[in-house]
Amino acid sequence: MKVPIRWLKDYVDFDLSLGALVNRLALAGLEVSGINHWGLPAPEGLRLGAEDPYPVWDKDKIIIGLVTKVDKHPDADRLKLPTVEYGSGRSITMVTGAPNLSVGDTGQKVILALSGSVLFDGHATPKVLKELKPGKIRGITSDGMVCSGFELGISEDHDGIIILEDDAPIGMPLADYFGDSIIEIDILPNKARCLSMIGVAREVAAMTGGKLKPFEHKPHTFGPAITGKVNVVIQDTSACHRYTASLIENIKVAPSPAFLKRRLHQSGMRP
């Protein structure tokens, strides 16, 4: 089971280094078989490091930006020129071919990599880390880039750039926003209670004395009564004392929120 540390801390407070947490989990019968890092450097002395090279997100160069305009490239139909503000009045215009950014767009929160950033090369197979350098693309100087998940090392998707939540803070280093370490735990049959984030959080709380944050979910119901639309009949009230039903209508199929996509990716799933 893959456990992102940021997600785990939503449910339990603990003050252990990553290495100490790995060791305590092992003593509790929860062996950590691997660790992946999203943009963070691997802690020194940690016995389980990342097997393959990965991008470490430079806090001065890989940051959150706001798209203020997108112009058409004068010499290429498929290329665009987004201008991105990244805090304190600073902005930069670059070249991109991202299909999910269109001429005339404005207001999207994106991940900006400035010259000198080290990322995965989106055009190389197998994966290779490459330093981003200024260059001219069809006659236009590009001194940065807006990033896909592939280039950042967090997914295999490089068909489009990452669009962040509307409340993502402009100018914040990406490593501070959602940099993370993900531990992979081998769950044995006698530890089936740990096959969920809350289950692992309970275990961590028990072995560290950390405060467990209660998981509260209160469903909100609204709309007209469903009388006449759904008919519930309890044939044996001694076997079933109570049964409730809800009717959900007008469901809109849409992409998952950005934060949920990240957590699914970190957990080894594709949203």
Coordinates of C-alpha atoms in Angstrom, one line a residue:
M1 CA 0.0 0.0 0.0
K2 CA 1.3 3.4 -0.9
V3 CA 1.1 6.1 1.8
P4 CA 1.8 9.7 1.0
I5 CA 3.1 11.4 4.1
R6 CA 1.1 14.6 3.6
W7 CA -2.1 12.6 3.3
L8 CA -1.2 10.6 6.4
K9 CA -0.7 13.8 8.4
D10 CA -4.3 14.8 7.6
Y11 CA -5.3 12.0 10.0
V12 CA -2.6 11.9 12.6
D13 CA -0.1 14.3 14.2
F14 CA 3.4 12.9 14.6
D15 CA 6.9 14.4 14.8
L16 CA 9.2 11.8 13.4
S17 CA 11.7 12.0 10.6
L18 CA 11.0 9.9 7.5
G19 CA 13.7 7.5 8.5
A20 CA 12.5 7.2 12.1
L21 CA 8.9 6.6 10.9
V22 CA 10.1 3.8 8.6
N23 CA 11.9 2.1 11.5
R24 CA 9.0 2.4 13.8
L25 CA 6.6 0.9 11.2
A26 CA 9.0 -2.0 10.8
L27 CA 8.9 -2.7 14.5
A28 CA 5.1 -2.7 14.4
G29 CA 5.1 -5.3 11.6
L30 CA 4.6 -2.9 8.8
E31 CA 7.6 -3.2 6.6
V32 CA 8.3 -0.4 4.2
S33 CA 9.5 -1.9 0.9
G34 CA 10.1 1.3 -1.0
I35 CA 10.0 5.1 -1.0
N36 CA 9.3 7.5 -3.8
H37 CA 9.7 11.3 -3.6
W38 CA 7.7 14.0 -5.3
G39 CA 10.2 16.7 -5.8
L40 CA 11.9 16.4 -2.4
P41 CA 15.5 15.3 -1.9
A42 CA 15.9 11.9 -0.3
P43 CA 16.9 12.3 3.4
E44 CA 20.5 11.4 4.2
G45 CA 21.0 8.1 5.9
L46 CA 17.6 6.7 4.9
R47 CA 18.1 3.0 4.2
L48 CA 15.4 3.0 1.5
G49 CA 16.1 5.5 -1.2
A50 CA 14.6 6.1 -4.6
E51 CA 15.9 3.5 -7.0
D52 CA 15.9 5.8 -10.1
P53 CA 17.0 9.4 -10.6
Y54 CA 14.1 11.8 -10.3
P55 CA 13.7 15.6 -10.4
V56 CA 14.3 17.6 -7.2
W57 CA 12.2 20.7 -7.5
D58 CA 14.4 23.8 -7.0
K59 CA 12.4 26.1 -4.7
D60 CA 13.7 29.2 -6.6
K61 CA 13.0 27.9 -10.1
I62 CA 9.9 25.6 -10.0
I63 CA 7.0 27.7 -8.7
I64 CA 3.3 28.3 -9.0
G65 CA 2.3 30.9 -11.6
L66 CA -0.8 32.6 -13.0
V67 CA -1.5 32.7 -16.7
T68 CA -2.3 36.4 -17.5
K69 CA -2.6 35.9 -21.3
V70 CA -2.0 33.5 -24.1
D71 CA -1.0 34.8 -27.6
K72 CA -0.7 33.1 -30.9
H73 CA 2.8 32.1 -32.0
P74 CA 3.4 34.2 -35.2
D75 CA 5.2 31.4 -37.0
A76 CA 3.6 28.2 -35.8
D77 CA -0.1 27.2 -35.7
R78 CA 0.3 24.6 -32.9
L79 CA 2.5 26.8 -30.6
K80 CA 1.3 29.5 -28.2
L81 CA 2.9 32.2 -26.1
P82 CA 1.6 32.2 -22.6
T83 CA 2.6 35.0 -20.2
V84 CA 2.8 33.8 -16.6
E85 CA 3.0 36.0 -13.5
Y86 CA 4.9 34.4 -10.6
G87 CA 4.8 36.9 -7.8
S88 CA 6.1 40.3 -6.8
G89 CA 5.2 41.7 -10.2
R90 CA 7.4 39.3 -12.1
S91 CA 6.2 37.7 -15.3
I92 CA 7.7 35.7 -18.2
T93 CA 6.5 34.8 -21.7
M94 CA 7.5 31.4 -23.1
V95 CA 6.6 29.0 -25.9
T96 CA 4.4 26.0 -25.4
G97 CA 2.5 23.5 -27.4
A98 CA 0.3 22.3 -24.6
P99 CA -3.1 21.3 -26.0
N100 CA -5.0 22.3 -22.8
L101 CA -3.9 25.9 -23.1
S102 CA -5.5 28.0 -25.8
V103 CA -5.1 31.5 -27.3
G104 CA -7.1 33.9 -25.2
D105 CA -7.0 31.9 -22.0
T106 CA -6.4 33.7 -18.7
G107 CA -6.6 32.9 -15.0
Q108 CA -5.2 29.4 -14.9
K109 CA -2.8 28.4 -12.1
V110 CA 0.1 26.5 -13.6
I111 CA 3.6 25.2 -12.7
L112 CA 6.3 27.3 -14.0
A113 CA 9.9 26.1 -14.4
L114 CA 12.5 28.8 -15.0
S115 CA 15.8 28.4 -16.8
G116 CA 18.2 26.2 -14.7
S117 CA 15.5 23.8 -13.5
V118 CA 16.3 20.1 -13.8
L119 CA 13.3 18.1 -15.2
F120 CA 12.6 15.0 -17.2
D121 CA 13.0 15.6 -20.9
G122 CA 9.5 15.2 -22.4
H123 CA 11.0 14.1 -25.7
A124 CA 13.5 11.5 -24.5
T125 CA 13.0 7.7 -24.1
P126 CA 14.0 6.2 -21.7
K127 CA 13.6 9.0 -19.1
V128 CA 16.5 11.3 -18.7
L129 CA 17.0 14.4 -16.5
K130 CA 17.9 17.6 -18.4
E131 CA 18.6 21.2 -17.3
L132 CA 16.2 23.7 -18.8
K133 CA 18.1 26.3 -20.8
P134 CA 17.0 29.4 -22.7
G135 CA 16.4 28.8 -26.4
K136 CA 14.6 30.0 -29.5
I137 CA 11.6 28.1 -30.8
R138 CA 10.5 29.2 -34.3
G139 CA 12.2 32.6 -33.8
I140 CA 10.7 33.3 -30.3
T141 CA 13.0 33.2 -27.2
S142 CA 11.7 30.9 -24.5
D143 CA 13.3 31.2 -21.0
G144 CA 11.0 28.9 -19.1
M145 CA 8.3 26.4 -19.5
V146 CA 4.9 25.4 -18.1
C147 CA 5.1 21.8 -16.8
S148 CA 3.3 18.5 -17.3
G149 CA 3.3 15.7 -14.8
F150 CA 5.8 13.8 -16.8
E151 CA 8.5 16.5 -16.7
L152 CA 8.0 16.8 -13.0
G153 CA 8.4 13.1 -12.5
I154 CA 4.9 12.5 -10.9
S155 CA 3.1 10.8 -13.8
E156 CA 3.5 9.4 -17.3
D157 CA 1.2 12.1 -18.8
H158 CA 2.8 14.7 -21.0
D159 CA -0.1 15.4 -23.3
G160 CA -1.0 18.6 -21.4
I161 CA 0.3 20.8 -18.6
I162 CA -0.9 20.6 -15.0
I163 CA -3.7 23.1 -14.1
L164 CA -3.8 23.7 -10.4
E165 CA -6.6 24.7 -8.0
D166 CA -7.8 28.2 -8.2
D167 CA -6.5 29.0 -4.7
A168 CA -2.9 27.8 -5.4
P169 CA -0.7 30.7 -4.1
I170 CA 1.2 32.5 -6.9
G171 CA 4.9 32.4 -6.4
M172 CA 5.0 29.5 -3.9
P173 CA 7.6 26.9 -4.6
L174 CA 6.0 23.7 -5.9
A175 CA 8.0 21.7 -3.4
D176 CA 6.3 23.6 -0.5
Y177 CA 2.8 23.2 -2.2
F178 CA 2.7 19.5 -2.8
G179 CA 6.2 18.1 -2.5
D180 CA 5.9 14.8 -0.7
S181 CA 7.4 11.4 0.1
I182 CA 5.4 8.2 -0.5
I183 CA 6.2 5.1 1.5
E184 CA 5.1 1.7 0.2
I185 CA 4.1 -0.7 3.0
D186 CA 3.9 -4.5 2.6
I187 CA 0.6 -5.2 4.4
L188 CA 0.5 -8.8 5.9
P189 CA -2.8 -10.6 6.4
N190 CA -2.8 -10.0 10.1
K191 CA -2.5 -6.3 9.5
A192 CA -5.5 -5.9 7.2
R193 CA -6.7 -3.1 9.4
C194 CA -4.0 -1.0 7.8
L195 CA -5.4 -1.3 4.3
S196 CA -6.6 2.3 4.4
M197 CA -5.1 5.7 5.2
I198 CA -7.1 5.9 8.4
G199 CA -6.0 2.4 9.4
V200 CA -2.3 3.4 8.9
A201 CA -3.0 6.6 10.8
R202 CA -4.4 4.7 13.8
E203 CA -1.3 2.5 13.8
V204 CA 1.0 5.5 13.7
A205 CA -0.9 7.2 16.5
A206 CA -0.7 4.0 18.7
M207 CA 3.0 3.6 18.3
T208 CA 4.1 7.3 18.5
G209 CA 1.5 8.7 20.9
G210 CA 0.5 11.2 18.2
K211 CA -2.9 12.7 18.2
L212 CA -5.4 11.0 15.9
K213 CA -7.5 13.4 14.0
P214 CA -11.1 12.0 13.8
F215 CA -12.4 11.4 10.4
E216 CA -15.7 13.2 10.1
H217 CA -18.0 13.0 7.1
K218 CA -21.5 14.4 7.3
P219 CA -23.5 13.9 4.1
H220 CA -25.4 17.0 3.1
T221 CA -28.9 16.2 1.7
F222 CA -30.9 18.8 -0.1
G223 CA -33.7 19.1 -2.7
P224 CA -37.3 17.9 -2.8
A225 CA -38.6 14.8 -1.1
I226 CA -38.3 11.5 -3.1
T227 CA -41.8 10.4 -2.1
G228 CA -43.4 8.8 -5.2
K229 CA -40.0 8.3 -6.9
V230 CA -38.6 5.6 -4.7
N231 CA -40.7 3.0 -2.8
V232 CA -39.0 1.2 0.1
V233 CA -40.8 -1.8 1.6
I234 CA -39.4 -3.7 4.6
Q235 CA -40.9 -7.1 4.5
D236 CA -39.4 -8.4 7.8
T237 CA -39.1 -5.6 10.3
S238 CA -37.6 -7.9 12.9
A239 CA -34.6 -8.6 10.6
C240 CA -34.3 -5.1 9.3
H241 CA -35.3 -2.4 11.8
R242 CA -34.5 0.5 9.5
Y243 CA -33.6 1.2 5.9
T244 CA -32.9 4.5 4.3
A245 CA -32.7 5.5 0.6
S246 CA -31.5 8.5 -1.2
L247 CA -32.0 9.6 -4.8
I248 CA -29.1 11.3 -6.7
E249 CA -30.0 13.1 -9.9
N250 CA -28.4 15.4 -12.4
I251 CA -24.9 14.0 -12.0
K252 CA -22.3 15.8 -14.0
V253 CA -19.4 13.8 -15.3
A254 CA -16.3 16.0 -15.1
P255 CA -12.6 15.7 -14.3
S256 CA -11.7 15.1 -10.7
P257 CA -10.3 18.1 -8.7
A258 CA -6.6 18.6 -9.0
F259 CA -5.9 17.6 -5.3
L260 CA -7.8 14.3 -5.7
K261 CA -5.9 13.5 -8.9
R262 CA -2.6 14.0 -7.1
R263 CA -3.6 11.7 -4.3
L264 CA -4.8 9.0 -6.7
H265 CA -1.5 9.3 -8.6
Q266 CA 0.5 9.0 -5.4
S267 CA -1.5 5.9 -4.4
G268 CA -0.6 4.2 -7.6
M269 CA -3.9 4.8 -9.5
R270 CA -4.8 6.7 -12.6
P271 CA -7.7 9.1 -12.1

